[in-house]
Amino acid sequence: VEAQAADFALAVDIGGTKIEVARIDRSGQLLTPISKQRVPFGPDGSADARRLIDILAPYAQQSRSQPGRCYGIGLSVCGNIDPHSGEAVLVPNLHWRNLPFGQMTAEALKLPVYSATDVRMAALAEALWGGAQGVYNFLWATVGTGYGGYLWLNDKLYGGLHGFAGNFGHITLDEVNGYPCGCGRKGCFETFVSGPAIARAGQAVLDAGHSPALAHLAQDGRVTSAMVFQAEAAGDLEAQAIVEQVIRLISINLGGVVNLLDLEMIVMGGGVTHGSPDFVARVSRRIRDFLMTVEARRDLRVIHESFPNAALFGAAAHVFIESGVNCLAKG
Ligand SMILES: [Zn+2]
């Protein structure tokens, strides 16, 4: 396909609470600022697909009046999307099960729509335009509301049998004493290291009266993960212990994946990794304690994500790839 410099994809990332939209060109450059809106939920607690499409409609309309060609809508969704049909198989945060959202969007907005799981798109963006350019074996890991990621092996995305590979956050740590997990099981790593897990641990030390800093920060008595990081930065010993434990468990978990797959790089993103400025550097140091070989300890690189929202950029790349258009390396 002969593409022009002004050509673009309309990238859409649907998270558990917010939706982000932007036009992105073949070299991974934003052509518009990233627009953010809240995901509309219906009375039954599930994300309202019709209202979501209504939100996207003006962006699709604007795309038609641009100088370049719009190759379609890249849809990144925070759940399991069938890589072949694009159907939203299971999206717990939106309460979607077997919803052909991509197809509905394509019919309503009269543009080709390419749907995929957000973590898969994030890994794609890092490989094409981000810090993992030229890296043959790496892992994308996001720590936020959830904890998980995706694999890039032998210089391509690795989905596994169903396209669900990369769920290292749902490796069990303690199914006896652990907490219930969003996946329906108990004691997954995610339940110990995610944003809500950090908030819960902070709440426990506040309620026990052990953290003066959190007591000061949580005016209404409700601790957030951001407060735990603030308290940590202020020197609060209990908050420091919570963050240290999170870094230790992530390092054990990802160290295991590196031991399994002999990876060259881990790219980390998500709200929790922005909790303190040196979070990723600390994981990079701590993970060495859990790596089996001297070669891995020497060569593994752990870096921070290259984008404000890697999944959004990957959603654009997905459109170009599916349209047979070459993506250009970032200059
Ligand atoms: Zn789980």
Coordinates of C-alpha atoms and ligand atoms in Angstrom, one line a residue:
V1 CA 0.0 0.0 0.0
E2 CA 1.4 3.4 -1.0
A3 CA 1.1 5.6 2.1
Q4 CA 1.6 9.3 2.4
A5 CA 3.1 11.3 5.3
A6 CA -0.2 12.8 6.3
D7 CA -1.9 9.4 6.6
F8 CA -3.0 8.3 10.0
A9 CA -4.9 5.9 12.2
L10 CA -7.5 6.9 14.8
A11 CA -6.3 5.3 17.9
V12 CA -8.6 4.5 20.8
D13 CA -7.7 3.0 24.2
I14 CA -10.6 1.9 26.4
G15 CA -9.5 1.4 30.0
G16 CA -11.4 0.5 33.1
T17 CA -12.4 4.1 33.8
K18 CA -11.2 6.3 30.9
I19 CA -11.1 6.3 27.2
E20 CA -8.3 8.0 25.3
V21 CA -8.4 9.0 21.6
A22 CA -5.8 10.5 19.2
R23 CA -4.8 10.5 15.6
I24 CA -1.3 9.0 15.2
D25 CA 0.8 8.8 12.0
R26 CA 3.0 6.0 10.6
S27 CA 6.0 7.0 12.6
G28 CA 4.2 7.0 15.9
Q29 CA 3.8 10.7 16.1
L30 CA 0.7 12.3 17.7
L31 CA -1.2 14.5 15.2
T32 CA -3.6 15.6 17.9
P33 CA -3.3 15.9 21.6
I34 CA -4.6 12.8 23.5
S35 CA -8.3 13.4 24.3
K36 CA -9.5 11.8 27.5
Q37 CA -13.1 11.0 28.5
R38 CA -14.8 8.8 31.1
V39 CA -16.1 5.4 30.1
P40 CA -19.9 5.5 30.3
F41 CA -21.4 2.8 32.4
G42 CA -25.0 1.6 32.3
P43 CA -27.4 1.0 35.2
D44 CA -26.4 -2.7 35.2
G45 CA -22.7 -1.8 35.9
S46 CA -21.4 -2.7 32.5
A47 CA -19.8 -0.2 30.0
D48 CA -22.4 1.1 27.7
A49 CA -21.3 0.1 24.2
R50 CA -23.7 2.4 22.4
R51 CA -22.8 5.5 24.3
L52 CA -19.1 4.6 23.8
I53 CA -19.6 4.5 20.1
D54 CA -21.5 7.9 20.3
I55 CA -18.4 9.3 22.0
L56 CA -16.2 8.0 19.2
A57 CA -18.5 9.3 16.4
P58 CA -17.2 12.9 16.3
Y59 CA -13.6 11.7 16.1
A60 CA -14.5 9.5 13.2
Q61 CA -16.3 12.4 11.6
Q62 CA -13.3 14.7 12.0
S63 CA -11.0 12.1 10.5
R64 CA -12.8 12.3 7.2
S65 CA -12.0 16.0 6.8
Q66 CA -8.2 15.6 7.4
P67 CA -5.7 16.0 4.5
G68 CA -4.3 12.5 5.0
R69 CA -6.1 9.2 4.7
C70 CA -7.5 7.5 7.8
Y71 CA -6.7 3.8 7.6
G72 CA -9.2 3.0 10.3
I73 CA -9.8 2.8 14.0
G74 CA -7.3 0.9 16.2
L75 CA -9.2 -0.2 19.3
S76 CA -7.2 -1.2 22.4
V77 CA -9.3 -2.7 25.2
C78 CA -8.4 -3.6 28.8
G79 CA -9.3 -7.3 28.6
N80 CA -9.2 -10.4 26.5
I81 CA -9.9 -9.7 22.8
D82 CA -9.9 -12.6 20.4
P83 CA -6.9 -11.8 18.1
H84 CA -8.7 -13.2 15.1
S85 CA -12.3 -12.1 15.4
G86 CA -11.7 -9.0 17.4
E87 CA -14.5 -9.9 19.7
A88 CA -14.3 -8.7 23.4
V89 CA -14.2 -12.2 24.9
L90 CA -13.9 -11.2 28.5
V91 CA -13.3 -7.7 29.8
P92 CA -13.9 -7.8 33.6
N93 CA -13.5 -4.0 34.2
L94 CA -16.2 -3.2 31.6
H95 CA -18.3 -6.3 32.5
W96 CA -18.3 -7.4 28.9
R97 CA -18.4 -11.0 27.8
N98 CA -18.5 -12.1 24.2
L99 CA -19.4 -8.6 22.9
P100 CA -18.5 -7.9 19.2
F101 CA -17.7 -4.3 20.1
G102 CA -15.2 -3.8 17.2
Q103 CA -17.8 -5.0 14.7
M104 CA -20.5 -2.7 16.2
T105 CA -18.1 0.2 16.0
A106 CA -17.2 -0.5 12.4
E107 CA -20.8 -0.7 11.3
A108 CA -21.8 2.5 13.2
L109 CA -18.8 4.6 12.1
K110 CA -18.2 3.2 8.7
L111 CA -14.5 2.8 9.2
P112 CA -12.4 -0.4 9.4
V113 CA -11.9 -1.3 13.1
Y114 CA -9.0 -3.4 14.4
S115 CA -9.4 -4.5 18.1
A116 CA -6.8 -6.0 20.4
T117 CA -5.9 -6.4 24.0
D118 CA -4.3 -3.3 25.5
V119 CA -1.2 -5.0 26.8
R120 CA -0.6 -6.6 23.4
M121 CA -0.8 -3.1 21.8
A122 CA 1.6 -1.6 24.3
A123 CA 4.2 -4.3 23.6
L124 CA 3.8 -3.6 19.9
A125 CA 4.3 0.2 20.4
E126 CA 7.4 -0.4 22.4
A127 CA 8.8 -2.7 19.8
L128 CA 8.1 -0.5 16.8
W129 CA 8.6 3.0 18.2
G130 CA 9.7 2.8 21.8
G131 CA 12.6 1.6 24.0
A132 CA 12.5 -1.9 22.7
Q133 CA 13.3 -1.1 19.1
G134 CA 15.7 -3.8 17.8
V135 CA 15.2 -6.0 20.9
Y136 CA 14.2 -9.5 19.9
N137 CA 13.0 -10.8 23.3
F138 CA 11.3 -8.6 25.8
L139 CA 8.4 -8.3 28.2
W140 CA 5.9 -5.5 28.6
A141 CA 4.7 -5.2 32.2
T142 CA 2.1 -2.8 33.5
V143 CA 1.4 -2.2 37.2
G144 CA -1.7 -0.2 37.8
T145 CA -5.3 -1.2 38.6
G146 CA -4.1 -4.7 37.5
Y147 CA -0.7 -6.3 37.0
G148 CA 0.2 -8.1 33.7
G149 CA 1.7 -7.6 30.3
Y150 CA 2.6 -9.2 27.1
L151 CA 5.5 -11.0 25.5
W152 CA 7.6 -10.2 22.4
L153 CA 9.6 -13.3 21.5
N154 CA 11.8 -14.0 18.5
D155 CA 11.0 -10.5 17.2
K156 CA 7.3 -10.8 17.3
L157 CA 4.3 -10.7 19.5
Y158 CA 3.7 -14.0 21.4
G159 CA 0.1 -14.7 22.2
G160 CA 0.1 -18.4 23.0
L161 CA -2.8 -20.7 22.2
H162 CA -5.7 -18.3 22.8
G163 CA -3.8 -15.0 22.6
F164 CA -3.9 -14.7 26.4
A165 CA -0.1 -15.1 27.1
G166 CA 1.5 -12.7 29.4
N167 CA -0.7 -13.2 32.5
F168 CA 2.3 -13.4 34.9
G169 CA 0.2 -11.3 37.3
H170 CA -2.0 -14.2 37.7
I171 CA 0.7 -16.6 38.7
T172 CA -0.4 -17.8 42.2
L173 CA 1.7 -16.5 45.1
D174 CA -0.5 -17.7 48.0
E175 CA -3.8 -19.3 47.4
V176 CA -4.3 -20.1 51.1
N177 CA -3.8 -16.8 52.7
G178 CA -4.0 -14.6 49.7
Y179 CA -6.7 -12.1 48.7
P180 CA -9.5 -12.8 46.1
C181 CA -8.4 -11.8 42.6
G182 CA -10.3 -10.2 39.7
C183 CA -9.7 -13.4 37.7
G184 CA -11.9 -15.3 40.1
R185 CA -9.1 -17.1 42.0
K186 CA -7.2 -16.3 45.1
G187 CA -3.7 -15.1 46.0
C188 CA -2.4 -14.1 42.5
F189 CA 0.7 -11.8 42.4
E190 CA -1.7 -9.0 41.2
T191 CA -3.5 -9.0 44.5
F192 CA -0.2 -8.1 46.3
V193 CA 1.3 -5.5 43.9
S194 CA -1.5 -3.6 42.1
G195 CA -2.5 -0.1 42.9
P196 CA -5.6 -1.3 44.9
A197 CA -3.3 -3.8 46.8
I198 CA -1.0 -1.0 47.8
A199 CA -3.9 1.1 48.9
R200 CA -5.3 -1.8 50.9
A201 CA -1.9 -2.4 52.6
G202 CA -1.7 1.4 53.4
Q203 CA -5.2 1.3 54.8
A204 CA -4.3 -1.6 57.1
V205 CA -1.3 0.3 58.7
L206 CA -3.4 3.4 59.0
D207 CA -6.3 1.6 60.7
A208 CA -3.8 0.0 63.0
G209 CA -2.5 3.4 63.9
H210 CA 1.0 2.7 62.7
S211 CA 1.5 5.4 60.1
P212 CA 1.4 9.1 61.2
A213 CA 2.2 10.2 57.6
L214 CA -0.8 8.3 56.1
A215 CA -3.1 9.5 58.9
H216 CA -2.0 13.1 57.9
L217 CA -2.5 12.4 54.1
A218 CA -5.8 10.6 54.3
Q219 CA -8.0 13.4 55.5
D220 CA -11.2 11.3 55.1
G221 CA -9.5 8.1 56.4
R222 CA -9.4 6.5 52.9
V223 CA -5.9 5.6 51.7
T224 CA -4.9 5.6 48.0
S225 CA -1.8 4.0 46.5
A226 CA -0.6 7.6 45.6
M227 CA -0.8 8.4 49.3
V228 CA 1.4 5.4 50.2
F229 CA 4.0 6.6 47.8
Q230 CA 3.8 10.1 49.2
A231 CA 4.2 8.8 52.7
E232 CA 7.1 6.7 51.6
A233 CA 8.8 9.8 50.1
A234 CA 8.2 11.6 53.4
G235 CA 10.2 8.8 55.2
D236 CA 7.3 6.9 56.7
L237 CA 8.6 3.5 57.7
E238 CA 5.4 1.5 57.2
A239 CA 4.9 3.0 53.8
Q240 CA 8.5 2.3 52.9
A241 CA 8.0 -1.3 54.0
I242 CA 4.9 -1.6 51.7
V243 CA 6.6 -0.3 48.6
E244 CA 9.7 -2.4 49.4
Q245 CA 7.5 -5.5 49.5
V246 CA 5.8 -4.5 46.2
I247 CA 9.2 -4.1 44.5
R248 CA 10.4 -7.4 46.0
L249 CA 7.3 -9.4 44.8
I250 CA 7.4 -7.8 41.3
S251 CA 11.1 -8.7 41.1
I252 CA 10.5 -12.3 42.2
N253 CA 7.6 -12.6 39.7
L254 CA 9.4 -11.0 36.7
G255 CA 12.7 -12.6 37.6
G256 CA 10.9 -15.9 37.2
V257 CA 9.7 -15.0 33.8
V258 CA 13.3 -13.9 32.8
N259 CA 14.7 -17.2 34.1
L260 CA 12.1 -19.0 32.0
L261 CA 12.5 -17.1 28.7
D262 CA 16.0 -15.6 28.9
L263 CA 14.7 -12.1 28.1
E264 CA 16.9 -9.1 27.1
M265 CA 14.6 -6.4 28.4
I266 CA 11.6 -5.6 30.6
V267 CA 9.6 -2.4 29.7
M268 CA 7.5 -1.2 32.7
G269 CA 4.4 1.0 32.6
G270 CA 1.3 1.8 34.5
G271 CA 0.3 4.2 37.3
V272 CA 2.2 2.3 40.1
T273 CA 5.5 2.6 38.2
H274 CA 5.1 6.4 38.3
G275 CA 4.4 6.3 42.0
S276 CA 8.0 7.2 42.8
P277 CA 10.6 8.5 40.4
D278 CA 13.0 5.6 40.9
F279 CA 10.5 2.8 41.0
V280 CA 11.7 1.1 37.8
A281 CA 15.4 1.6 38.7
R282 CA 14.6 -0.1 42.1
V283 CA 13.0 -3.1 40.3
S284 CA 16.0 -3.2 38.0
R285 CA 18.3 -3.5 41.0
R286 CA 16.2 -5.9 43.0
I287 CA 15.4 -8.3 40.2
R288 CA 19.1 -9.2 40.0
D289 CA 18.7 -11.1 43.3
F290 CA 16.3 -13.5 41.6
L291 CA 18.0 -14.1 38.3
M292 CA 19.6 -17.5 37.8
T293 CA 22.5 -16.7 35.5
V294 CA 25.4 -14.3 35.6
E295 CA 24.6 -13.5 32.0
A296 CA 21.0 -12.4 32.8
R297 CA 22.2 -10.4 35.8
R298 CA 24.7 -8.6 33.5
D299 CA 22.5 -8.1 30.4
L300 CA 18.9 -7.7 31.5
R301 CA 17.7 -4.1 31.0
V302 CA 14.6 -2.8 32.9
I303 CA 13.3 0.4 31.5
H304 CA 10.3 2.7 31.8
E305 CA 7.7 3.0 29.1
S306 CA 8.4 5.3 26.2
F307 CA 4.8 6.7 25.8
P308 CA 2.2 8.5 27.9
N309 CA 0.0 5.5 27.0
A310 CA 1.8 2.8 25.0
A311 CA -1.4 0.9 24.3
L312 CA -2.9 3.9 22.4
F313 CA 0.2 4.1 20.1
G314 CA 0.1 0.3 19.6
A315 CA -3.5 0.6 18.6
A316 CA -2.4 2.9 15.7
A317 CA 0.4 0.6 14.7
H318 CA -2.0 -2.3 14.6
V319 CA -4.1 -0.4 12.0
F320 CA -1.2 0.2 9.8
I321 CA 0.1 -3.4 10.0
E322 CA -3.4 -4.8 9.3
S323 CA -3.7 -2.4 6.3
G324 CA -0.4 -3.5 4.8
V325 CA 1.2 -0.1 5.5
N326 CA 4.8 0.0 6.8
C327 CA 5.3 1.7 10.1
L328 CA 8.4 4.0 10.2
A329 CA 10.9 3.9 12.9
K330 CA 10.8 6.9 15.2
G331 CA 13.4 9.4 14.0
Ligands
ZN1 ZN -5.7 -13.6 39.3

